[in-house]
Coordinates of N, CA and C in Angstrom, one line a residue:
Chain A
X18 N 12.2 -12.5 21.0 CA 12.0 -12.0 19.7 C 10.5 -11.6 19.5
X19 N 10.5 -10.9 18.4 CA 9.1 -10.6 18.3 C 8.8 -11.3 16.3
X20 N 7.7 -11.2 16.4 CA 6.6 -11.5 15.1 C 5.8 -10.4 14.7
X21 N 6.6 -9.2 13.1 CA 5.5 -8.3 13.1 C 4.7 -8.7 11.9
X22 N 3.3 -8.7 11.9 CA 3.0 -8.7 10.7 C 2.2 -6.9 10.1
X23 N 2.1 -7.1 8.8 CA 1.9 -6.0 8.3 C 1.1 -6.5 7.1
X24 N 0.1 -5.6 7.0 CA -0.6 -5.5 5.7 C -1.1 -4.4 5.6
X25 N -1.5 -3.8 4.4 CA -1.2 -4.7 2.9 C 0.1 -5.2 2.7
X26 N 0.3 -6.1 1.8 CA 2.1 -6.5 1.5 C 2.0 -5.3 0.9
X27 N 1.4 -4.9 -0.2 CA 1.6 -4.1 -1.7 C 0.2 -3.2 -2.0
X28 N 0.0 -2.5 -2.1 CA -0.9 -1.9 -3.1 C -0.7 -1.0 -4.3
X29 N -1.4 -1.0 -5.1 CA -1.4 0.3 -6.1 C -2.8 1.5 -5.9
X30 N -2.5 2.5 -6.0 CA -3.4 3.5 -5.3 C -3.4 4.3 -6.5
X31 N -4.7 5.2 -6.6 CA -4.6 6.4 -7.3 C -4.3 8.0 -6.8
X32 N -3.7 8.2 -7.3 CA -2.9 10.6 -6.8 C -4.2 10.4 -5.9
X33 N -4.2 11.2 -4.8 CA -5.6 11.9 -4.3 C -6.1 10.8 -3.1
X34 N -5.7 9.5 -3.1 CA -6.6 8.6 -2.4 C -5.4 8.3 -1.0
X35 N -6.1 7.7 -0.1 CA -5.4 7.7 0.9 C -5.5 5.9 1.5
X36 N -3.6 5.2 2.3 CA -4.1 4.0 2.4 C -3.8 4.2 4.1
X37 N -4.2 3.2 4.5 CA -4.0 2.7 5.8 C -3.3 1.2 6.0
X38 N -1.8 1.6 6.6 CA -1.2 0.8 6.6 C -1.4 0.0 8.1
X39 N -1.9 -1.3 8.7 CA -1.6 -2.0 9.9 C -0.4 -2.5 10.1
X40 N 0.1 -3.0 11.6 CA 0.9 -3.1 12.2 C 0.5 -4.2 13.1
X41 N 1.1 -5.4 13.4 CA 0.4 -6.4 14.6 C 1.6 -7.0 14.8
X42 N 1.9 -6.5 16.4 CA 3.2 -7.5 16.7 C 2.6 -8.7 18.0
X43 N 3.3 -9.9 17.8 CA 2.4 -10.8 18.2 C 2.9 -10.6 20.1
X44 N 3.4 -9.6 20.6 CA 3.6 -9.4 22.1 C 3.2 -8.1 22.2
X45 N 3.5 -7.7 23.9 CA 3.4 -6.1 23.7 C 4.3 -5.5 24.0
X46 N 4.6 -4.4 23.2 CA 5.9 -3.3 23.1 C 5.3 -1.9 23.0
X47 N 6.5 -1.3 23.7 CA 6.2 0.1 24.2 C 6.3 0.7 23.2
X48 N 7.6 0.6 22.6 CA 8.0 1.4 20.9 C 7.8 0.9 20.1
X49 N 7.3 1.3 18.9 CA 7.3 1.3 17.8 C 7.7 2.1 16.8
X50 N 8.3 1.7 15.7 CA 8.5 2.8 14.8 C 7.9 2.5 13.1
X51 N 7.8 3.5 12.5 CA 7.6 3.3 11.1 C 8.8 3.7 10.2
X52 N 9.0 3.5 9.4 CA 10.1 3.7 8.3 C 9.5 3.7 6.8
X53 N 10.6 4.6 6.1 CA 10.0 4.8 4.6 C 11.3 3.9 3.7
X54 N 11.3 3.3 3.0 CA 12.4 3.0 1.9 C 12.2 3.4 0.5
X55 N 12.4 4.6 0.1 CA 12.4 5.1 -1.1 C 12.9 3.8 -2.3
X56 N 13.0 3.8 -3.6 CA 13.4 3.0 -4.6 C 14.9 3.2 -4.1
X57 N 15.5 1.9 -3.8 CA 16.9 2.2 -4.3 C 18.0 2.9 -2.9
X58 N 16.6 3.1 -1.8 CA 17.8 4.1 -1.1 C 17.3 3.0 0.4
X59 N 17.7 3.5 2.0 CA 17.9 3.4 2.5 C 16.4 3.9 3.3
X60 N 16.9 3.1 4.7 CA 15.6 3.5 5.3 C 15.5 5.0 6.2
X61 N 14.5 5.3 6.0 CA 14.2 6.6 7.0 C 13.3 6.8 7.7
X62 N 13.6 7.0 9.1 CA 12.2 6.8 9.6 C 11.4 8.4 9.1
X63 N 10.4 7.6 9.4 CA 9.3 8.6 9.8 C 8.6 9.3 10.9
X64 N 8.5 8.1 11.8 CA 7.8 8.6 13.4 C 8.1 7.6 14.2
X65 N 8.0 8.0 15.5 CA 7.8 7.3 16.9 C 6.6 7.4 17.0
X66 N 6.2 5.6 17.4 CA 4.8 5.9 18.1 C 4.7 4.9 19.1
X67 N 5.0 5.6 20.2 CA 5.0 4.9 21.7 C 3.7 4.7 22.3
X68 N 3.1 3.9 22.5 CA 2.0 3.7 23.0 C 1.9 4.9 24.5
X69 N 0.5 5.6 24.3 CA 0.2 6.2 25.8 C 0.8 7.9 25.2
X70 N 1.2 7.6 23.8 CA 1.7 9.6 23.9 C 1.5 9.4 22.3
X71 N 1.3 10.6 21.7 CA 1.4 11.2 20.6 C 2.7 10.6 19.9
X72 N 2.7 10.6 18.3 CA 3.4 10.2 17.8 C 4.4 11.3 17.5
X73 N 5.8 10.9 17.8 CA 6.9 12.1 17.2 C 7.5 11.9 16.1
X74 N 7.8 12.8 15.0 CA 7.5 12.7 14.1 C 9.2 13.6 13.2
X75 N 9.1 12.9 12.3 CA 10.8 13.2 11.9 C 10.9 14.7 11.1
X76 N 11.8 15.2 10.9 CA 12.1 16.7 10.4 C 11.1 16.1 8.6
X77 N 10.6 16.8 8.1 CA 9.9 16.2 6.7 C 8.8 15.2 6.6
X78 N 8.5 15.3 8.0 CA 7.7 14.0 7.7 C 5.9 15.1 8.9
X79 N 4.9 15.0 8.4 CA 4.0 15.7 9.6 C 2.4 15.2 9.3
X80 N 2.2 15.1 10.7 CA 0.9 14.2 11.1 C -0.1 14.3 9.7
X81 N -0.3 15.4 9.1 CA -1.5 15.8 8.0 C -1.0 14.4 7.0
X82 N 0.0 14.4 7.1 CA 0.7 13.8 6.0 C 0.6 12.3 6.2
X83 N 1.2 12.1 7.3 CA 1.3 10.2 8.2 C 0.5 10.3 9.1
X84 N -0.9 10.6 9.7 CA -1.5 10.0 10.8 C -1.0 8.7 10.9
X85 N -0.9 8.6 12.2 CA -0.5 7.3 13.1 C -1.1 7.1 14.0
X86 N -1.7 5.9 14.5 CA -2.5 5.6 15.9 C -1.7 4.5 16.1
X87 N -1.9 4.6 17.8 CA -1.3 3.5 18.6 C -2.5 3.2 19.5
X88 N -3.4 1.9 19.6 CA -4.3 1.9 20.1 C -4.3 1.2 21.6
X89 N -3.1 0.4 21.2 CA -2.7 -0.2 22.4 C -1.5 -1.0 22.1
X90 N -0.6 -1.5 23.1 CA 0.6 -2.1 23.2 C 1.4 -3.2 21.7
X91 N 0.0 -4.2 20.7 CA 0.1 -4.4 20.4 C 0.0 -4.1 18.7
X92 N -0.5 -2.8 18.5 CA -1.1 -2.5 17.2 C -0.7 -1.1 16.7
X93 N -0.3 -0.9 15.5 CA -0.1 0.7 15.3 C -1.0 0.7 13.8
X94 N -1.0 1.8 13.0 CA -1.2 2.2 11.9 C -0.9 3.3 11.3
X95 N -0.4 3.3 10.0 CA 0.3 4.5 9.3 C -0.5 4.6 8.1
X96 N -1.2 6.0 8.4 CA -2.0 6.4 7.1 C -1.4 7.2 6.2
X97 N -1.2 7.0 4.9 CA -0.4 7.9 3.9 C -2.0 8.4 3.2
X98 N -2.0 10.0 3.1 CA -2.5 10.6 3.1 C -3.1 11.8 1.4
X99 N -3.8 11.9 0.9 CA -3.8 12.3 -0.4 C -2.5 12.0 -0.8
X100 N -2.0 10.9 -1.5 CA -0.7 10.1 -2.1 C -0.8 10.8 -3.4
X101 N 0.8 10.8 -3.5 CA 1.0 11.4 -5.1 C 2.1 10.1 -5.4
X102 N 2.4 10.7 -6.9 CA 3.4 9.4 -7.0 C 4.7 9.2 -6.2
X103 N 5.0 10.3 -5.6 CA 6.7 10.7 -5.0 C 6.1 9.8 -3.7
X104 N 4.9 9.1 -3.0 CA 4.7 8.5 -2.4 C 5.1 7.2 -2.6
X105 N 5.5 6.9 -3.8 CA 5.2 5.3 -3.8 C 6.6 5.1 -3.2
X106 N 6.8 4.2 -2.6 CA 7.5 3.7 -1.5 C 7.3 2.2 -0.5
X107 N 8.7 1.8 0.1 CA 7.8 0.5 0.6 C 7.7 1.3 2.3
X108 N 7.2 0.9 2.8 CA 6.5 1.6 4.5 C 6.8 0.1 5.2
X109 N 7.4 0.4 6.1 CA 7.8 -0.7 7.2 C 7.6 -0.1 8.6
X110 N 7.1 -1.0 9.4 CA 7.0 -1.0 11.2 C 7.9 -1.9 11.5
X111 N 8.2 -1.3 12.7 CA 9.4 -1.9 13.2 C 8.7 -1.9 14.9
X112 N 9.1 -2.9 16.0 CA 8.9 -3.2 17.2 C 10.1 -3.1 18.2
X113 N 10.5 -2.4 18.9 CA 11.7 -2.6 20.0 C 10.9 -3.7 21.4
X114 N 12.0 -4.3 21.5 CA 11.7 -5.5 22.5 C 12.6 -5.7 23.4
X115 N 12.6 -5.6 24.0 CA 14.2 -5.7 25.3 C 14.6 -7.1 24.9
X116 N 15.9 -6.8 25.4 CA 16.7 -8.2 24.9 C 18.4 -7.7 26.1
X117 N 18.4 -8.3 26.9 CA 19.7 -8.5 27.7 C 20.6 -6.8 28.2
X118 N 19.1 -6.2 28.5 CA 19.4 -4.8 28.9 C 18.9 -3.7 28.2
X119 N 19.2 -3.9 26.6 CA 19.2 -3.0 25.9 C 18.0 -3.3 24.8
X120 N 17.4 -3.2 23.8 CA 16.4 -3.7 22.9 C 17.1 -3.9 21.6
X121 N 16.3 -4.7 21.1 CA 16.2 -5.1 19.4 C 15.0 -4.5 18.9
X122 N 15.4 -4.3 17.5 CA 14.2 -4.1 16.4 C 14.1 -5.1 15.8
X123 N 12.2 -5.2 16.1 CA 12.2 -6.0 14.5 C 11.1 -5.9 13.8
X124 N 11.4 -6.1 12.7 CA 10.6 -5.3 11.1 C 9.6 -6.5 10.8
X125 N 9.0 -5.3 10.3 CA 7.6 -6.3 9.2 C 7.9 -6.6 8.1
X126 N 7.2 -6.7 7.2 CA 8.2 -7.6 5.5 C 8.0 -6.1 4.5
X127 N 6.8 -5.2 5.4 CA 7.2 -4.5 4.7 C 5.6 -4.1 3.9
X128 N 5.3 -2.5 3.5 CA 4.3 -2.5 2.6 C 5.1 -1.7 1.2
X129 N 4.5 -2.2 -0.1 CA 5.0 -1.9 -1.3 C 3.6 -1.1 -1.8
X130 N 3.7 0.4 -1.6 CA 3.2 1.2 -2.3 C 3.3 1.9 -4.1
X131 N 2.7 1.6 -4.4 CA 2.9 2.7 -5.8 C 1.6 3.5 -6.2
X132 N 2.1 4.8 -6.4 CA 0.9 5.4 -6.4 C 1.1 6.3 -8.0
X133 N -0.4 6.0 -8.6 CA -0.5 6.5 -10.1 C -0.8 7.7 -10.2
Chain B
X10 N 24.7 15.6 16.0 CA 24.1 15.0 15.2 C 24.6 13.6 14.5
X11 N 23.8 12.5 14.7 CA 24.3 11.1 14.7 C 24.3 11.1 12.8
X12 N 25.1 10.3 12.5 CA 25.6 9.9 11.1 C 26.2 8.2 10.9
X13 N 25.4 7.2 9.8 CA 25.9 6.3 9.9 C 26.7 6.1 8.2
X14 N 27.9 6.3 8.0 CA 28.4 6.0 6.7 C 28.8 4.4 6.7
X15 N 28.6 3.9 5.1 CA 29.0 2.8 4.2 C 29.3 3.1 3.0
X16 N 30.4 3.1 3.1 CA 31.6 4.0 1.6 C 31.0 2.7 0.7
X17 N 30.8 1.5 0.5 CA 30.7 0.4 -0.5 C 29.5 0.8 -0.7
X18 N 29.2 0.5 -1.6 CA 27.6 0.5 -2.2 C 27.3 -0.7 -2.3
X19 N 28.5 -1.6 -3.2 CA 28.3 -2.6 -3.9 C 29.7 -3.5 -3.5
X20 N 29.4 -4.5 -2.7 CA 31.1 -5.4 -3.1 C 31.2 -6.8 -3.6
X21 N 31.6 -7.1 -4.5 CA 31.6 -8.0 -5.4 C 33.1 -9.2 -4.8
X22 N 33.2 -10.5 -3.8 CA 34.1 -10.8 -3.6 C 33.9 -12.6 -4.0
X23 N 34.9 -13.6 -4.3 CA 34.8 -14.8 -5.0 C 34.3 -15.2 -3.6
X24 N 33.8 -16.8 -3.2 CA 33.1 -17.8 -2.7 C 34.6 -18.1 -1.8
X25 N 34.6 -18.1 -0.3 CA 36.0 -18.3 0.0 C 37.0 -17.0 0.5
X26 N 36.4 -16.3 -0.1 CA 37.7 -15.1 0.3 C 37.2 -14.1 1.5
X27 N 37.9 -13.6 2.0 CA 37.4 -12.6 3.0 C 36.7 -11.3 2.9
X28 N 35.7 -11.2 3.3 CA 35.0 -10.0 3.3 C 34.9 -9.4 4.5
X29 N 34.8 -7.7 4.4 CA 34.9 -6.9 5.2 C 33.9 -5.6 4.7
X30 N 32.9 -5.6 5.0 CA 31.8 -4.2 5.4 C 31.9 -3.7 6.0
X31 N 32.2 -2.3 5.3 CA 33.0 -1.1 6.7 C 31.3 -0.2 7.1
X32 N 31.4 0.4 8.2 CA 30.5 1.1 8.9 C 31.4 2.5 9.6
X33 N 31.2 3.1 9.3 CA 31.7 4.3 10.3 C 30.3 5.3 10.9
X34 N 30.9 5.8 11.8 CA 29.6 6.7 12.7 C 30.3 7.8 13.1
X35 N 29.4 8.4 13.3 CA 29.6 9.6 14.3 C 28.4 10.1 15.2
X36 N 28.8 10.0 16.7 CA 28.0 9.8 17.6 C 28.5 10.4 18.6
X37 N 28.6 11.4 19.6 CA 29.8 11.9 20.6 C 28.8 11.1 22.1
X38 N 27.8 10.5 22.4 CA 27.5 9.6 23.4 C 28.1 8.3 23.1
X39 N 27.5 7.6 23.9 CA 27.5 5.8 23.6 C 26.6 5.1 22.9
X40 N 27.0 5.0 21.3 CA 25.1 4.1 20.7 C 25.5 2.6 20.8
X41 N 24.3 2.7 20.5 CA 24.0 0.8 20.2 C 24.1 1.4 19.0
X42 N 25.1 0.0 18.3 CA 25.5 -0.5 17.2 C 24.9 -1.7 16.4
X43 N 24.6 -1.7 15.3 CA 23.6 -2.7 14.9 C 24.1 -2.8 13.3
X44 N 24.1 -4.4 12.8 CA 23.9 -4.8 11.4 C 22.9 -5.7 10.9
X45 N 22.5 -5.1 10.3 CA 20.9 -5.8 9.7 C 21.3 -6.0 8.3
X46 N 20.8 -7.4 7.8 CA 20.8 -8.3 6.7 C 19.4 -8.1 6.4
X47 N 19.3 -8.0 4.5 CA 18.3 -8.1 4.2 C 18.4 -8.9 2.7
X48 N 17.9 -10.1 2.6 CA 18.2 -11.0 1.8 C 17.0 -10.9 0.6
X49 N 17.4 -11.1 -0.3 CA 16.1 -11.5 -1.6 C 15.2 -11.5 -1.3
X50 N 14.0 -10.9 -1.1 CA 12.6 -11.5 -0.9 C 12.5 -11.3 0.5
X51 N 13.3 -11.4 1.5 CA 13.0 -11.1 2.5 C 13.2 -10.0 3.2
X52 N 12.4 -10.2 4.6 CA 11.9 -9.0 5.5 C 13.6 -8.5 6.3
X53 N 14.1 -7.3 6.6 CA 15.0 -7.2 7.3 C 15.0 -7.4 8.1
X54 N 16.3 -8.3 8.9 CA 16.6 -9.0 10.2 C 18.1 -8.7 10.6
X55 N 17.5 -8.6 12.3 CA 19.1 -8.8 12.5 C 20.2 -9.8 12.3
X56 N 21.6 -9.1 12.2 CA 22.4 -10.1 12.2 C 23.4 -10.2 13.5
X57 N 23.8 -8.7 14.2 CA 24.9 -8.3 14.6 C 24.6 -7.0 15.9
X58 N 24.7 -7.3 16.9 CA 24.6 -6.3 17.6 C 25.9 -5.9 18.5
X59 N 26.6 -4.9 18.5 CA 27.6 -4.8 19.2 C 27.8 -5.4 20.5
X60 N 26.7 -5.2 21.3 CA 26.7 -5.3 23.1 C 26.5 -6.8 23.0
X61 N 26.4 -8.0 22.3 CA 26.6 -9.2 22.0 C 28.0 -10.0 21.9
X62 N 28.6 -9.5 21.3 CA 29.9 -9.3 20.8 C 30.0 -11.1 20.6
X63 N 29.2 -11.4 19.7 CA 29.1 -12.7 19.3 C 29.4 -12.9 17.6
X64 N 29.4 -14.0 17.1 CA 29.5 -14.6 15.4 C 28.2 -15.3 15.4
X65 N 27.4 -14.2 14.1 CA 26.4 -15.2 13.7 C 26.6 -15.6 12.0
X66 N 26.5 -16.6 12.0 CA 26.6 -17.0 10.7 C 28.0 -16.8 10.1
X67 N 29.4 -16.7 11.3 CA 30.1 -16.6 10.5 C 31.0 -15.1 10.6
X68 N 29.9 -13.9 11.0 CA 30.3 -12.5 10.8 C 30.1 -12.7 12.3
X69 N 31.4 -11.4 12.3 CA 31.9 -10.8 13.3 C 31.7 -9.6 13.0
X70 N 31.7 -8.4 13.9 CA 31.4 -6.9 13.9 C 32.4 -6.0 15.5
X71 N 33.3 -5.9 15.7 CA 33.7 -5.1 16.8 C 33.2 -3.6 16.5
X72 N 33.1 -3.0 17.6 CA 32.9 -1.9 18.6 C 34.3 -1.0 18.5
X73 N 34.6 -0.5 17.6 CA 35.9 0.6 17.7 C 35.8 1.9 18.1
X74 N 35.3 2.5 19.3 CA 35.3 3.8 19.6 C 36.1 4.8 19.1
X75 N 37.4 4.5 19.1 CA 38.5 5.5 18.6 C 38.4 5.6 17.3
X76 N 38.1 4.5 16.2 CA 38.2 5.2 15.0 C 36.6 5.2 14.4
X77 N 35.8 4.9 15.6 CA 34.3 5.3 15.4 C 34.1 4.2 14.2
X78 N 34.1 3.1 14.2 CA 33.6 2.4 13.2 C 33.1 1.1 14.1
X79 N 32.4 0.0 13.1 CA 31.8 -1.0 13.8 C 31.6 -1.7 12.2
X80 N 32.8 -2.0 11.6 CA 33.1 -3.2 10.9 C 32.4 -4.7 10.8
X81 N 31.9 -5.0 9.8 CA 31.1 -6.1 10.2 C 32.5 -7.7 8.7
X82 N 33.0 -8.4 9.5 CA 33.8 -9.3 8.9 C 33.6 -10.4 9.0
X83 N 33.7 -11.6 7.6 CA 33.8 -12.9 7.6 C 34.7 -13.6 6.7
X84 N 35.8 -14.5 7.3 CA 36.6 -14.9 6.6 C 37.0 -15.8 6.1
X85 N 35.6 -16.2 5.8 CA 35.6 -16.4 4.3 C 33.8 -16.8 4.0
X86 N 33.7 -16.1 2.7 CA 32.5 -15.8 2.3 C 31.7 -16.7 1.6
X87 N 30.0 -17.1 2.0 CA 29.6 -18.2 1.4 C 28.8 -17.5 0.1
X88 N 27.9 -18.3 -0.7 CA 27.4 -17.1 -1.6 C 25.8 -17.0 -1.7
X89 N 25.4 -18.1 0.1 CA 24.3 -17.6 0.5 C 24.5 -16.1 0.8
X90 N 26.1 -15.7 1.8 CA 25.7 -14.8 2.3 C 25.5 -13.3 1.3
X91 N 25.2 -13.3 -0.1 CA 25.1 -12.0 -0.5 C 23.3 -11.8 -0.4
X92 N 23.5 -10.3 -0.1 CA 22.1 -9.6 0.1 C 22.8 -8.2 0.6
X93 N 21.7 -7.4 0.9 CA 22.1 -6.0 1.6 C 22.2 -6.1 3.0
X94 N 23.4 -5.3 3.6 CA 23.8 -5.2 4.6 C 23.3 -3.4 5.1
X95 N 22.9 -3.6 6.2 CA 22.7 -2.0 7.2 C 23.6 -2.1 8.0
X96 N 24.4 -1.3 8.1 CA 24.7 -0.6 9.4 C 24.1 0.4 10.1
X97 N 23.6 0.3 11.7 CA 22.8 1.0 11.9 C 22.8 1.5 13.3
X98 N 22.4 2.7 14.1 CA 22.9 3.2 15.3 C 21.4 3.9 16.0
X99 N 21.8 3.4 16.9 CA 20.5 3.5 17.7 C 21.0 4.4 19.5
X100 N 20.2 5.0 19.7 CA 20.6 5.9 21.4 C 19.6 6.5 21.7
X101 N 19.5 6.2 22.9 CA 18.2 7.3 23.9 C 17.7 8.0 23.2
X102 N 18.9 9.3 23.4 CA 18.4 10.6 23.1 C 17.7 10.5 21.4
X103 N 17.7 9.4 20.8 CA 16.7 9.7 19.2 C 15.5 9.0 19.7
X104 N 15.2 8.6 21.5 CA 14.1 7.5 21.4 C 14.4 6.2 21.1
X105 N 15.4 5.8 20.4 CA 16.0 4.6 20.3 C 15.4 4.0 19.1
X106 N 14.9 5.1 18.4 CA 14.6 5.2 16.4 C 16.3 4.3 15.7
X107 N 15.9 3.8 15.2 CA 17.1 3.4 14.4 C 17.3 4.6 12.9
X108 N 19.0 4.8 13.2 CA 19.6 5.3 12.1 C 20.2 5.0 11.0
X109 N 20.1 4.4 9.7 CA 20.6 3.5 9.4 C 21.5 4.2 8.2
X110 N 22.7 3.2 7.8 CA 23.6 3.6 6.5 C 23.2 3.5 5.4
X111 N 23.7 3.7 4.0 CA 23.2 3.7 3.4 C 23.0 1.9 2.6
X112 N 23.7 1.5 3.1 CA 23.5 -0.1 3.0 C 25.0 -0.2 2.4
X113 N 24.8 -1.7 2.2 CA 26.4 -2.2 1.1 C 25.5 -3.7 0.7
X114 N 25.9 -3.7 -0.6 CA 25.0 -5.0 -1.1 C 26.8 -6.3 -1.8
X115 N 26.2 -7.1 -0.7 CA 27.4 -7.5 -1.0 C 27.3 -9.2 -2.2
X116 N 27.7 -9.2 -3.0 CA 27.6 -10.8 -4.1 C 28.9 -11.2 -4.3
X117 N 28.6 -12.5 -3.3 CA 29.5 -13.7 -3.3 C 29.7 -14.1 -4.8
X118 N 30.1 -14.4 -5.5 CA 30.5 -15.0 -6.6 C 31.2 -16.7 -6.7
X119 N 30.8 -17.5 -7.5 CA 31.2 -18.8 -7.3 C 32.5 -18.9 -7.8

């Protein structure tokens, strides 16, 4: 199994300003991913960020917007970028970990943005 | 193009009775199949992985290729177990990004 932690849990931000979300999973993993959960809806990701390559990045979703760094095996970060309110959202990392061939995900608790 | 459907939104069943969270997919490879529990306050976790083909807590989930679903069942429901349910599909070719349904939030009732 893995252990992600994430911070911030929560912030509130102002239109225009930008946060930087961390990522710390307590082993090292190749994959990582981030995910968005809108109010009410379901998750979507946002990007791959494999350690050793550029982040890939989902149809609607682009680097100006989510910079992402993977600095090494155990750490990523997801910057949300001049935020408006249609940003506010919770933002989750997620870690793949092999597990009996094939891999598991597992999630951080999660950041709760709202942006004014 | 991979698709994970959950026709329930919401399912409301008494303390005791059988429940069944339907999952359907559409996928023309082989995915990994996945059910993730996310309970009050907490962070999402797995519950259920097909290639396991194990009972945790109770739920069971088979692998139906032919009618492309991956049903997650327990028979009989406690009323820890309500929270939101994912069904969710994972394969190579997306990088092995998880796809997830739209959930089913399911409350046990006493």
């Amino acid at each position: 199994s893995a252990v992600i932690s994430q911070k911030p849990s929560r912030d509130i931000c102002q239109r225009g300003t930008s946060l930087t979300i961390q990522c710390q999973v307590d082993s090292q993993v190749t994959m990582m991913f981030w995910y968005r959960q809108q109010p009410g809806q379901s998750l979507t990701l946002i990007a791959t960020a494999n350690q050793g390559s550029e982040a890939t990045y989902e149809s609607g979703f682009v680097i100006d917007k989510f910079p992402i760094s993977r600095p090494n095996l155990t750490f990523s970060t997801l910057t949300v970028s001049n935020m408006s309110p249609e940003d506010s959202s919770i933002y989750l990392c997620s870690a793949r970990v092999a597990s009996g061939g094939r891999g598991i995900q597992y999630f951080g608790a999660g950041t709760r943005l709202s942006v004014l | 193009a991979q698709r994970v459907t959950q026709p329930e939104k919401l399912l409301s069943v008494f303390k005791g009775a059988p429940v069944e969270l339907k999952c359907n997919y559409s996928y023309s490879g082989s995915p990994e199949l996945f059910w993730y529990v996310q309970y009050s306050r907490q962070r999402l976790q797995l519950l259920l992985r097909h290639i396991s083909r194990e009972s945790i807590k109770g739920f069971t989930a088979d692998l139906n290729k032919g009618e492309t679903s991956f049903h997650l069942k327990k028979p009989f429901a406690q009323e820890e177990d309500s929270a939101m349910y994912y069904c969710a599909l994972s394969n190579s070719n997306s990088g092995y990004a998880l796809n997830f349904g739209k959930g089913t939030s399911l409350l046990v009732t006493p």
